[in-house]
Each structure stands twice: as C-alpha cells, then as structure tokens.
mmCIF file of C-alpha atoms in Angstrom:
data_model
loop_
_atom_site.group_PDB
_atom_site.id
_atom_site.type_symbol
_atom_site.label_atom_id
_atom_site.label_comp_id
_atom_site.label_asym_id
_atom_site.label_seq_id
_atom_site.Cartn_x
_atom_site.Cartn_y
_atom_site.Cartn_z
ATOM 1 C CA MET A 11 -14.141 2.036 -7.481
ATOM 2 C CA SER A 12 -10.797 0.306 -7.001
ATOM 3 C CA ASN A 13 -10.012 -3.095 -8.394
ATOM 4 C CA ALA A 14 -10.464 -4.781 -4.994
ATOM 5 C CA ARG A 15 -13.952 -3.273 -4.494
ATOM 6 C CA ALA A 16 -15.271 -4.331 -7.849
ATOM 7 C CA THR A 17 -13.638 -7.781 -7.487
ATOM 8 C CA HIS A 18 -15.361 -8.131 -4.157
ATOM 9 C CA LEU A 19 -18.711 -7.310 -5.593
ATOM 10 C CA SER A 20 -18.286 -9.858 -8.360
ATOM 11 C CA ARG A 21 -17.371 -12.489 -5.760
ATOM 12 C CA ARG A 22 -20.496 -12.108 -3.692
ATOM 13 C CA GLY A 23 -21.925 -15.337 -5.091
ATOM 14 C CA ILE A 24 -18.661 -17.230 -4.697
ATOM 15 C CA LEU A 25 -17.373 -16.458 -1.250
ATOM 16 C CA ALA A 26 -19.276 -18.015 1.608
ATOM 17 C CA ALA A 27 -19.452 -16.675 5.131
ATOM 18 C CA GLY A 28 -19.007 -19.917 6.963
ATOM 19 C CA GLY A 29 -21.837 -21.854 5.305
ATOM 20 C CA ALA A 30 -25.041 -22.653 7.235
ATOM 21 C CA LEU A 31 -24.076 -21.217 10.578
ATOM 22 C CA GLY A 32 -26.409 -21.834 13.456
ATOM 23 C CA LEU A 33 -26.741 -19.021 15.895
ATOM 24 C CA GLY A 34 -26.235 -21.324 18.864
ATOM 25 C CA ALA A 35 -26.954 -20.106 22.312
ATOM 26 C CA VAL A 36 -26.973 -16.339 22.298
ATOM 27 C CA LEU A 37 -25.194 -14.901 25.288
ATOM 28 C CA ALA A 38 -27.281 -12.735 27.572
ATOM 29 C CA ALA A 39 -26.656 -8.992 27.320
ATOM 30 C CA CYS A 40 -24.376 -7.963 30.114
ATOM 31 C CA GLY A 41 -24.766 -4.180 29.856
ATOM 32 C CA ASP A 42 -21.733 -2.152 28.700
ATOM 33 C CA ASP A 43 -21.711 0.621 31.301
ATOM 34 C CA ASP A 44 -18.108 1.207 30.560
ATOM 35 C CA ALA A 45 -18.613 1.974 26.864
ATOM 36 C CA LYS A 46 -16.660 4.972 25.955
ATOM 37 C CA SER A 47 -18.546 7.931 24.559
ATOM 38 C CA GLY A 48 -15.707 10.436 24.529
ATOM 39 C CA GLY A 49 -18.071 13.202 25.619
ATOM 40 C CA SER A 50 -19.065 14.774 28.927
ATOM 41 C CA ASP A 51 -20.831 12.928 31.773
ATOM 42 C CA LYS A 52 -24.075 14.463 30.554
ATOM 43 C CA GLU A 53 -23.503 13.059 27.071
ATOM 44 C CA THR A 54 -22.567 9.674 28.461
ATOM 45 C CA THR A 55 -25.869 9.581 30.361
ATOM 46 C CA ALA A 56 -27.695 10.585 27.185
ATOM 47 C CA ALA A 57 -25.963 7.792 25.324
ATOM 48 C CA LYS A 58 -27.563 5.301 27.676
ATOM 49 C CA SER A 59 -31.058 6.731 27.518
ATOM 50 C CA GLY A 60 -33.617 6.468 24.760
ATOM 51 C CA PRO A 61 -35.484 5.997 22.583
ATOM 52 C CA TRP A 62 -33.076 6.339 19.661
ATOM 53 C CA THR A 63 -33.808 6.704 15.947
ATOM 54 C CA PHE A 64 -31.673 7.375 12.880
ATOM 55 C CA LYS A 65 -32.826 7.577 9.261
ATOM 56 C CA ASP A 66 -30.052 6.132 7.042
ATOM 57 C CA ASP A 67 -29.270 6.667 3.368
ATOM 58 C CA ARG A 68 -31.618 3.891 2.277
ATOM 59 C CA GLY A 69 -34.446 5.942 3.773
ATOM 60 C CA GLN A 70 -34.830 3.276 6.498
ATOM 61 C CA THR A 71 -35.171 4.383 10.112
ATOM 62 C CA ALA A 72 -33.275 2.360 12.697
ATOM 63 C CA LYS A 73 -35.017 2.383 16.070
ATOM 64 C CA THR A 74 -34.040 1.177 19.548
ATOM 65 C CA ASP A 75 -35.472 1.898 22.931
ATOM 66 C CA ARG A 76 -32.188 3.404 24.088
ATOM 67 C CA THR A 77 -29.164 4.941 22.401
ATOM 68 C CA PRO A 78 -26.983 2.050 21.195
ATOM 69 C CA ALA A 79 -24.114 1.055 23.447
ATOM 70 C CA ASN A 80 -23.181 -2.245 21.807
ATOM 71 C CA ILE A 81 -22.248 -1.016 18.310
ATOM 72 C CA VAL A 82 -20.960 -3.375 15.614
ATOM 73 C CA SER A 83 -19.654 -1.677 12.511
ATOM 74 C CA PHE A 84 -17.559 -1.958 9.459
ATOM 75 C CA ILE A 85 -13.928 -1.217 10.386
ATOM 76 C CA GLY A 86 -13.825 2.121 8.475
ATOM 77 C CA VAL A 87 -17.014 3.263 10.165
ATOM 78 C CA ALA A 88 -15.674 2.138 13.578
ATOM 79 C CA ALA A 89 -12.521 4.236 12.894
ATOM 80 C CA ALA A 90 -14.574 7.273 12.028
ATOM 81 C CA LEU A 91 -16.849 6.949 15.028
ATOM 82 C CA HIS A 92 -13.779 6.486 17.237
ATOM 83 C CA ASP A 93 -12.545 9.879 16.091
ATOM 84 C CA TYR A 94 -15.819 11.281 17.392
ATOM 85 C CA GLY A 95 -15.522 9.462 20.737
ATOM 86 C CA ILE A 96 -17.979 6.729 19.921
ATOM 87 C CA GLU A 97 -16.600 3.167 20.353
ATOM 88 C CA SER A 98 -17.677 0.027 18.520
ATOM 89 C CA LYS A 99 -17.768 -3.258 20.430
ATOM 90 C CA GLY A 100 -17.353 -5.408 17.344
ATOM 91 C CA VAL A 101 -16.008 -4.777 13.864
ATOM 92 C CA PHE A 102 -15.867 -6.515 10.494
ATOM 93 C CA GLY A 103 -13.804 -5.869 7.374
ATOM 94 C CA PRO A 104 -10.005 -5.488 6.968
ATOM 95 C CA THR A 105 -8.887 -4.983 10.577
ATOM 96 C CA ARG A 106 -5.810 -6.993 11.419
ATOM 97 C CA LEU A 107 -2.781 -7.741 9.262
ATOM 98 C CA LYS A 108 -0.976 -11.004 9.318
ATOM 99 C CA ASP A 109 1.674 -9.554 11.630
ATOM 100 C CA GLY A 110 -1.060 -8.583 14.072
ATOM 101 C CA LYS A 111 -0.821 -4.888 13.379
ATOM 102 C CA ALA A 112 -3.839 -2.779 12.444
ATOM 103 C CA ASP A 113 -4.944 -2.408 8.877
ATOM 104 C CA VAL A 114 -4.822 1.083 7.346
ATOM 105 C CA GLN A 115 -8.614 1.122 7.394
ATOM 106 C CA ALA A 116 -8.589 0.939 11.233
ATOM 107 C CA GLY A 117 -7.306 4.484 11.586
ATOM 108 C CA ASP A 118 -6.481 5.257 15.200
ATOM 109 C CA LEU A 119 -8.698 2.473 16.534
ATOM 110 C CA ASP A 120 -7.088 0.192 19.114
ATOM 111 C CA ILE A 121 -7.991 -3.148 17.502
ATOM 112 C CA SER A 122 -7.097 -5.018 20.709
ATOM 113 C CA LYS A 123 -10.198 -3.551 22.298
ATOM 114 C CA VAL A 124 -12.744 -4.730 19.771
ATOM 115 C CA THR A 125 -14.110 -8.117 18.786
ATOM 116 C CA VAL A 126 -13.297 -8.930 15.156
ATOM 117 C CA ILE A 127 -16.118 -10.930 13.679
ATOM 118 C CA GLY A 128 -14.731 -10.942 10.177
ATOM 119 C CA ASN A 129 -11.355 -9.883 8.851
ATOM 120 C CA GLU A 130 -11.737 -10.609 5.190
ATOM 121 C CA TRP A 131 -14.387 -10.361 2.401
ATOM 122 C CA GLY A 132 -17.082 -12.983 2.998
ATOM 123 C CA GLN A 133 -16.199 -13.482 6.712
ATOM 124 C CA PHE A 134 -18.865 -12.675 9.248
ATOM 125 C CA ASN A 135 -19.032 -14.862 12.353
ATOM 126 C CA ILE A 136 -22.716 -14.734 13.225
ATOM 127 C CA GLU A 137 -22.259 -16.519 16.554
ATOM 128 C CA LYS A 138 -19.655 -13.915 17.661
ATOM 129 C CA TYR A 139 -21.932 -11.195 16.425
ATOM 130 C CA ALA A 140 -24.904 -12.464 18.386
ATOM 131 C CA ALA A 141 -22.830 -12.936 21.524
ATOM 132 C CA LEU A 142 -22.120 -9.205 21.502
ATOM 133 C CA SER A 143 -25.856 -8.495 21.980
ATOM 134 C CA PRO A 144 -25.580 -5.845 19.312
ATOM 135 C CA ASP A 145 -27.797 -2.751 19.530
ATOM 136 C CA VAL A 146 -27.025 -1.634 15.908
ATOM 137 C CA LEU A 147 -25.123 -2.773 12.870
ATOM 138 C CA ILE A 148 -23.490 0.115 10.867
ATOM 139 C CA THR A 149 -21.699 0.021 7.543
ATOM 140 C CA THR A 150 -21.307 1.945 4.255
ATOM 141 C CA MET A 151 -22.952 1.356 0.828
ATOM 142 C CA PHE A 152 -21.171 1.415 -2.512
ATOM 143 C CA ASP A 153 -24.058 1.028 -4.805
ATOM 144 C CA ALA A 154 -27.456 2.586 -5.583
ATOM 145 C CA ALA A 155 -29.250 -0.540 -4.381
ATOM 146 C CA GLY A 156 -28.192 0.023 -0.772
ATOM 147 C CA THR A 157 -26.064 -3.157 -0.422
ATOM 148 C CA LEU A 158 -24.564 -3.214 3.051
ATOM 149 C CA TRP A 159 -20.766 -3.221 2.586
ATOM 150 C CA TYR A 160 -18.996 -6.359 3.872
ATOM 151 C CA VAL A 161 -22.237 -7.897 5.084
ATOM 152 C CA PRO A 162 -22.300 -11.151 3.128
ATOM 153 C CA GLU A 163 -25.354 -11.421 0.950
ATOM 154 C CA GLU A 164 -25.630 -15.182 1.505
ATOM 155 C CA SER A 165 -25.891 -14.807 5.279
ATOM 156 C CA LYS A 166 -27.496 -11.394 5.464
ATOM 157 C CA LYS A 167 -30.864 -12.699 6.553
ATOM 158 C CA LYS A 168 -29.344 -14.642 9.442
ATOM 159 C CA ILE A 169 -27.311 -11.583 10.489
ATOM 160 C CA LEU A 170 -30.258 -9.301 10.502
ATOM 161 C CA ALA A 171 -32.317 -11.964 12.286
ATOM 162 C CA VAL A 172 -30.160 -11.456 15.373
ATOM 163 C CA GLY A 173 -32.392 -8.435 15.891
ATOM 164 C CA ALA A 174 -30.206 -5.322 15.738
ATOM 165 C CA PRO A 175 -31.341 -2.668 13.272
ATOM 166 C CA SER A 176 -28.879 -1.832 10.492
ATOM 167 C CA VAL A 177 -27.689 1.567 9.348
ATOM 168 C CA GLY A 178 -26.178 2.226 5.918
ATOM 169 C CA ILE A 179 -24.224 5.414 5.008
ATOM 170 C CA SER A 180 -23.979 5.915 1.253
ATOM 171 C CA VAL A 181 -20.532 6.411 -0.314
ATOM 172 C CA TYR A 182 -21.785 6.045 -3.907
ATOM 173 C CA ASP A 183 -21.801 8.799 -6.426
ATOM 174 C CA VAL A 184 -21.770 11.684 -3.932
ATOM 175 C CA GLN A 185 -18.995 14.091 -3.028
ATOM 176 C CA LEU A 186 -16.959 13.582 0.129
ATOM 177 C CA PRO A 187 -18.543 16.339 2.260
ATOM 178 C CA THR A 188 -21.902 14.557 2.115
ATOM 179 C CA PRO A 189 -20.977 11.287 3.762
ATOM 180 C CA LEU A 190 -18.657 13.222 6.104
ATOM 181 C CA GLN A 191 -21.667 15.171 7.289
ATOM 182 C CA ARG A 192 -23.829 12.075 7.549
ATOM 183 C CA MET A 193 -21.223 10.316 9.700
ATOM 184 C CA LEU A 194 -21.039 13.418 11.928
ATOM 185 C CA GLU A 195 -24.897 13.330 12.301
ATOM 186 C CA LEU A 196 -24.755 9.651 13.111
ATOM 187 C CA ALA A 197 -22.004 10.176 15.713
ATOM 188 C CA LYS A 198 -24.094 13.023 17.292
ATOM 189 C CA SER A 199 -27.166 10.773 17.521
ATOM 190 C CA LEU A 200 -24.956 8.167 19.321
ATOM 191 C CA GLY A 201 -23.858 10.716 21.897
ATOM 192 C CA ALA A 202 -20.862 12.536 20.433
ATOM 193 C CA ASP A 203 -20.223 16.180 21.401
ATOM 194 C CA THR A 204 -19.994 17.468 17.797
ATOM 195 C CA THR A 205 -19.338 20.987 19.087
ATOM 196 C CA SER A 206 -16.163 20.085 20.845
ATOM 197 C CA SER A 207 -12.978 22.079 20.069
ATOM 198 C CA THR A 208 -11.335 18.944 18.684
ATOM 199 C CA ILE A 209 -14.038 18.220 16.084
ATOM 200 C CA THR A 210 -14.388 21.953 15.287
ATOM 201 C CA ALA A 211 -10.686 22.200 14.622
ATOM 202 C CA ALA A 212 -10.665 19.033 12.489
ATOM 203 C CA LYS A 213 -13.499 20.441 10.398
ATOM 204 C CA LYS A 214 -11.709 23.777 9.900
ATOM 205 C CA ARG A 215 -8.601 21.912 8.926
ATOM 206 C CA PHE A 216 -10.603 20.022 6.296
ATOM 207 C CA GLU A 217 -12.104 23.228 4.903
ATOM 208 C CA ASP A 218 -8.680 24.891 4.824
ATOM 209 C CA ALA A 219 -7.214 21.890 3.009
ATOM 210 C CA ALA A 220 -10.034 22.076 0.463
ATOM 211 C CA ALA A 221 -9.209 25.743 -0.174
ATOM 212 C CA ARG A 222 -5.505 24.881 -0.534
ATOM 213 C CA LEU A 223 -6.280 22.132 -3.051
ATOM 214 C CA ARG A 224 -8.511 24.519 -5.056
ATOM 215 C CA ALA A 225 -5.663 27.091 -5.065
ATOM 216 C CA ALA A 226 -3.103 24.488 -6.170
ATOM 217 C CA THR A 227 -5.216 23.320 -9.096
ATOM 218 C CA LYS A 228 -5.820 26.927 -10.182
ATOM 219 C CA ALA A 229 -2.134 27.602 -10.100
ATOM 220 C CA LYS A 230 -1.185 24.428 -11.940
ATOM 221 C CA PRO A 231 -4.236 23.431 -14.060
ATOM 222 C CA ASN A 232 -2.207 21.395 -16.473
ATOM 223 C CA ILE A 233 -0.907 18.900 -13.910
ATOM 224 C CA LYS A 234 -2.603 15.608 -14.835
ATOM 225 C CA VAL A 235 -3.424 13.151 -12.046
ATOM 226 C CA LEU A 236 -3.915 9.397 -12.667
ATOM 227 C CA VAL A 237 -5.608 7.262 -10.086
ATOM 228 C CA GLY A 238 -4.411 3.680 -10.058
ATOM 229 C CA SER A 239 -4.523 0.347 -8.205
ATOM 230 C CA ALA A 240 -2.096 -2.554 -8.715
ATOM 231 C CA SER A 241 -2.715 -6.288 -8.765
ATOM 232 C CA GLN A 242 -0.458 -9.080 -9.975
ATOM 233 C CA ASP A 243 -1.807 -9.151 -13.504
ATOM 234 C CA ILE A 244 -3.774 -5.960 -13.912
ATOM 235 C CA PHE A 245 -3.308 -2.231 -13.414
ATOM 236 C CA TYR A 246 -6.618 -0.461 -12.750
ATOM 237 C CA VAL A 247 -7.154 3.118 -13.790
ATOM 238 C CA SER A 248 -10.026 4.749 -11.979
ATOM 239 C CA GLY A 249 -12.495 7.138 -13.520
ATOM 240 C CA SER A 250 -13.320 10.179 -11.367
ATOM 241 C CA ASN A 251 -17.061 9.541 -11.241
ATOM 242 C CA LEU A 252 -18.817 7.520 -8.503
ATOM 243 C CA SER A 253 -15.984 7.676 -5.943
ATOM 244 C CA ILE A 254 -16.658 10.130 -3.100
ATOM 245 C CA ASP A 255 -13.066 11.444 -2.942
ATOM 246 C CA LEU A 256 -12.434 11.726 -6.693
ATOM 247 C CA GLU A 257 -15.690 13.465 -7.401
ATOM 248 C CA TYR A 258 -14.918 15.977 -4.737
ATOM 249 C CA PHE A 259 -11.335 16.518 -5.834
ATOM 250 C CA LYS A 260 -12.513 17.013 -9.415
ATOM 251 C CA GLY A 261 -14.965 19.626 -8.162
ATOM 252 C CA LEU A 262 -11.995 21.430 -6.614
ATOM 253 C CA GLY A 263 -10.293 21.554 -9.979
ATOM 254 C CA VAL A 264 -8.094 18.436 -10.080
ATOM 255 C CA ASN A 265 -7.300 17.502 -13.708
ATOM 256 C CA PHE A 266 -7.811 13.729 -13.680
ATOM 257 C CA VAL A 267 -6.893 11.289 -16.366
ATOM 258 C CA GLU A 268 -10.269 9.987 -17.495
ATOM 259 C CA PRO A 269 -10.683 6.593 -19.233
ATOM 260 C CA ALA A 270 -13.324 6.573 -21.972
ATOM 261 C CA ALA A 271 -16.806 5.520 -20.872
ATOM 262 C CA SER A 272 -16.545 2.487 -23.090
ATOM 263 C CA ALA A 273 -13.413 1.349 -21.211
ATOM 264 C CA LEU A 274 -15.152 1.859 -17.863
ATOM 265 C CA LYS A 275 -18.285 -0.025 -18.907
ATOM 266 C CA ALA A 276 -17.202 -3.533 -17.816
ATOM 267 C CA SER A 277 -16.715 -2.291 -14.235
ATOM 268 C CA GLY A 278 -19.963 -0.380 -14.045
ATOM 269 C CA GLY A 279 -18.154 2.908 -14.546
ATOM 270 C CA TRP A 280 -15.483 2.544 -11.864
ATOM 271 C CA TYR A 281 -12.209 1.763 -13.604
ATOM 272 C CA GLU A 282 -10.457 0.493 -16.764
ATOM 273 C CA ASN A 283 -8.305 -2.721 -16.733
ATOM 274 C CA LEU A 284 -4.872 -2.397 -18.236
ATOM 275 C CA SER A 285 -2.266 -5.044 -18.670
ATOM 276 C CA TRP A 286 1.151 -4.149 -17.254
ATOM 277 C CA GLU A 287 2.444 -3.885 -20.817
ATOM 278 C CA ASN A 288 -0.025 -1.075 -21.442
ATOM 279 C CA VAL A 289 0.394 0.721 -18.113
ATOM 280 C CA ASP A 290 1.794 3.712 -20.097
ATOM 281 C CA LYS A 291 -1.404 4.256 -22.021
ATOM 282 C CA TYR A 292 -2.092 7.502 -20.282
ATOM 283 C CA GLY A 293 0.303 10.309 -19.588
ATOM 284 C CA ALA A 294 0.326 11.621 -16.059
ATOM 285 C CA ASP A 295 2.288 13.960 -13.818
ATOM 286 C CA VAL A 296 1.083 12.721 -10.465
ATOM 287 C CA ILE A 297 -0.100 9.140 -9.713
ATOM 288 C CA MET A 298 -2.420 8.348 -6.773
ATOM 289 C CA MET A 299 -2.165 4.663 -5.748
ATOM 290 C CA ASP A 300 -4.497 2.528 -3.729
ATOM 291 C CA ASN A 301 -2.934 2.116 -0.236
ATOM 292 C CA ARG A 302 -5.227 -0.686 1.008
ATOM 293 C CA THR A 303 -3.766 -4.076 1.818
ATOM 294 C CA SER A 304 -5.771 -5.643 -0.987
ATOM 295 C CA ALA A 305 -3.579 -3.815 -3.514
ATOM 296 C CA ILE A 306 0.100 -4.158 -4.338
ATOM 297 C CA GLN A 307 1.956 -1.097 -3.028
ATOM 298 C CA PRO A 308 4.213 0.998 -5.321
ATOM 299 C CA ALA A 309 7.411 -0.054 -3.558
ATOM 300 C CA ASP A 310 6.530 -3.670 -4.268
ATOM 301 C CA ILE A 311 5.734 -3.271 -7.954
ATOM 302 C CA THR A 312 8.511 -4.952 -10.014
ATOM 303 C CA GLU A 313 7.098 -4.390 -13.491
ATOM 304 C CA GLY A 314 9.639 -2.546 -15.687
ATOM 305 C CA THR A 315 6.893 -0.668 -17.505
ATOM 306 C CA TRP A 316 5.783 0.853 -14.180
ATOM 307 C CA LYS A 317 9.343 1.961 -13.247
ATOM 308 C CA LYS A 318 9.627 3.708 -16.604
ATOM 309 C CA LEU A 319 6.570 5.917 -16.107
ATOM 310 C CA PRO A 320 7.659 9.578 -15.998
ATOM 311 C CA ALA A 321 5.680 10.286 -12.779
ATOM 312 C CA VAL A 322 7.231 7.242 -11.107
ATOM 313 C CA LYS A 323 10.781 8.246 -12.201
ATOM 314 C CA ALA A 324 10.078 11.818 -10.885
ATOM 315 C CA GLY A 325 8.926 10.479 -7.540
ATOM 316 C CA GLN A 326 5.478 11.943 -8.031
ATOM 317 C CA VAL A 327 3.437 9.056 -6.597
ATOM 318 C CA ILE A 328 1.236 9.482 -3.525
ATOM 319 C CA ALA A 329 -1.109 7.179 -1.594
ATOM 320 C CA ARG A 330 -4.886 7.173 -1.872
ATOM 321 C CA ASN A 331 -7.443 5.286 0.221
ATOM 322 C CA PRO A 332 -10.509 4.506 -1.980
ATOM 323 C CA GLU A 333 -12.406 3.973 1.285
ATOM 324 C CA PRO A 334 -11.744 7.160 3.238
ATOM 325 C CA ILE A 335 -12.306 7.045 6.962
ATOM 326 C CA LEU A 336 -15.274 9.422 7.270
ATOM 327 C CA SER A 337 -14.074 11.819 9.914
ATOM 328 C CA TYR A 338 -12.722 15.313 9.221
ATOM 329 C CA ASP A 339 -9.540 14.363 11.123
ATOM 330 C CA LYS A 340 -8.790 11.572 8.608
ATOM 331 C CA CYS A 341 -9.997 13.263 5.435
ATOM 332 C CA ALA A 342 -8.168 16.615 5.853
ATOM 333 C CA PRO A 343 -4.734 14.938 5.206
ATOM 334 C CA LEU A 344 -6.057 13.421 1.930
ATOM 335 C CA LEU A 345 -6.674 16.933 0.615
ATOM 336 C CA GLU A 346 -3.419 18.237 2.004
ATOM 337 C CA ASP A 347 -1.343 15.436 0.467
ATOM 338 C CA LEU A 348 -2.865 15.905 -2.928
ATOM 339 C CA ALA A 349 -2.490 19.712 -2.785
ATOM 340 C CA LYS A 350 1.172 19.326 -1.794
ATOM 341 C CA ALA A 351 1.746 16.841 -4.652
ATOM 342 C CA ILE A 352 0.248 19.229 -7.199
ATOM 343 C CA GLU A 353 2.054 22.291 -5.744
ATOM 344 C CA SER A 354 5.415 20.584 -6.027
ATOM 345 C CA ALA A 355 4.781 18.528 -9.213
ATOM 346 C CA THR A 356 6.981 18.959 -12.324
ATOM 347 C CA LYS A 357 5.198 18.656 -15.664
ATOM 348 C CA VAL A 358 6.408 15.279 -17.020
ATOM 349 C CA SER A 359 3.560 14.067 -19.210
#
C-alpha cells in the first residue's frame, strides 16, 4: 500500500464526511433511459430489465429488481466500467484537480458528465447521493475486513440507508488478474458486451504484455526494482506483498527491493518509512513512483539525496498507479512500461 492509502486508513476516525447530514427531501427517480451501456440495442434493453444480482468479494449478494442504471461508484471503478461501456451517474474519490482537469484515477472518463459526490478522502455528500436515486453503490476494498474504499465509516450507515445495495471488489492480497476478471464479470452483469472485439483485443494486449514482462525479467534477472512514494517528510518504500500489481509483477519475475518484515510491520505490511536522509538505504536500478495526486511527483522532488540516487541519475524512474484502473485497456500499459524499463535498464546498483 502507498503512503497515501495507509494515511487514509489511519485518518478514518479523524476526517468527517460533513458531520450529521440529514438526507433532506430525496428527489424522485426520473428514469435514466439515456444511460449509456456501450453495447448493442439488445444489451441496452437487457440493462433495463431485471431482476439483477451480483455476489461481491465480501460474499454478499447485491439484488435489485432491474439491472442498475443509476450507478454510483468510486472513481477508479467508474473509469474501469466506462472502458466496458457502462457509465456511472455519480462518482466519489479523487476525480477533479484544482485546475478542473481530471485526476489520473478518472482514466478516460468524461468527468463533466458525472455528479461528483466527494472529491477527497472523507467527503461523501449524502444528499447529492440520495438525489441520484442510486440503484447500486460500487467500490473496491483494500483490507480483509471488506471495508468499502472511500465510503466514510462515520457516515456509512446513513449512506447505506439510502437504500441502494453495495458491491465491493477486493484489491487486497490478490494478484492483478483476479480483480480484473471480477470487474469484467461485474461489467457483464451490468450489460457490457464482454465478447466485443475491443474488449477481446484489450485482454490479448494485457496477456501479451505479461509475456513480455516475464521475458524481460528472465533476460535481466539482476535488475532491482524499488517501489516508492514521496511526501514532504517521508519516502515510502513498498513491499511487494498485498498490492495487486506488485504481487503479480513479482510472479512474473520482477526482482523487487524488499524491506524487512520488521520494517513493514508499522504499516500492516505495506511499506517502510524512510527519512529523505536515508532514501539511499536500498540500491535499485529502476524506481517505480506513485503517480497519484496525493504523492509528490519525481519532477517536483527537490531533496538532494533523491537526485543523487543512481537510478534517478540514469533516468530509470517510471510511474506507478497503486490503484490500477481495473480494465484490461488500462492495465496492459502498466506491464508494458515496466517491461520496457527493465529491457532498457542499465545496472547501476
């Protein structure tokens, strides 16, 4: 887990989601007949029929009397479903930057066409949510307890009391192909044509990219990869366990820098905290850096110790999204970029 994620988890009892919000007058459902399904007319019709059920990764079965049309989801989930032709009506989580542009976690989603009910951790406007007449609430889960990601614990009961069932897709301690498949199954249940040429091609690209990464690691097994995230005072070094991408990459042969279990203990196994003075504790040939807006980006790091790292001096730093958008279209480039970095890396550690 990145620094931002673990910081978020520790702040659950501190950040409030608007205090004691009253639901107010819930707007009557207006029927979204223009909801985009991205499929054929037949599939669009199917998406409006019912009943609908989906068993999520908590083992809970969401049920509605028709296939959900008014979908509210975490921004990364909305981006993944968009790639499958399923549109969300409302989103929560990092969606819009201060300049109005879309956050990296929005993928190809047109954020001007969705209602943002919360843009930061702890934000979830229940009145806006209720006004959407939601059919289902969908998000990911980063722990074994099944905590719904970006759904504030302090207002969770009020949110669920609106009446829409919730769906959680686990991204905890499993390899990337598993949640990718689960998201595809969810999209199919919502009306996506998962046999389309676009989706088939994206899945093949992902599989080809995995084969390329495996070949790259086999050809250069000694290239060491460090996974980091930067904040003002701390540099976080991720372990390769628990994260869906890193576990998968390790299975494909990537030689990760691994902090000792004792160093990871304070974060529940996700990462080790280093001061900027000690950022050179581990030798690395390639560095993968958290590209989310919650982290300082490599170009903005001014610490001299960072600039002296051999991998940095060699220009062997690439981006990593610790919360991958779970579509084959968005995950294939993650494999391709890492494969390319290893293929072209010079041994500097």
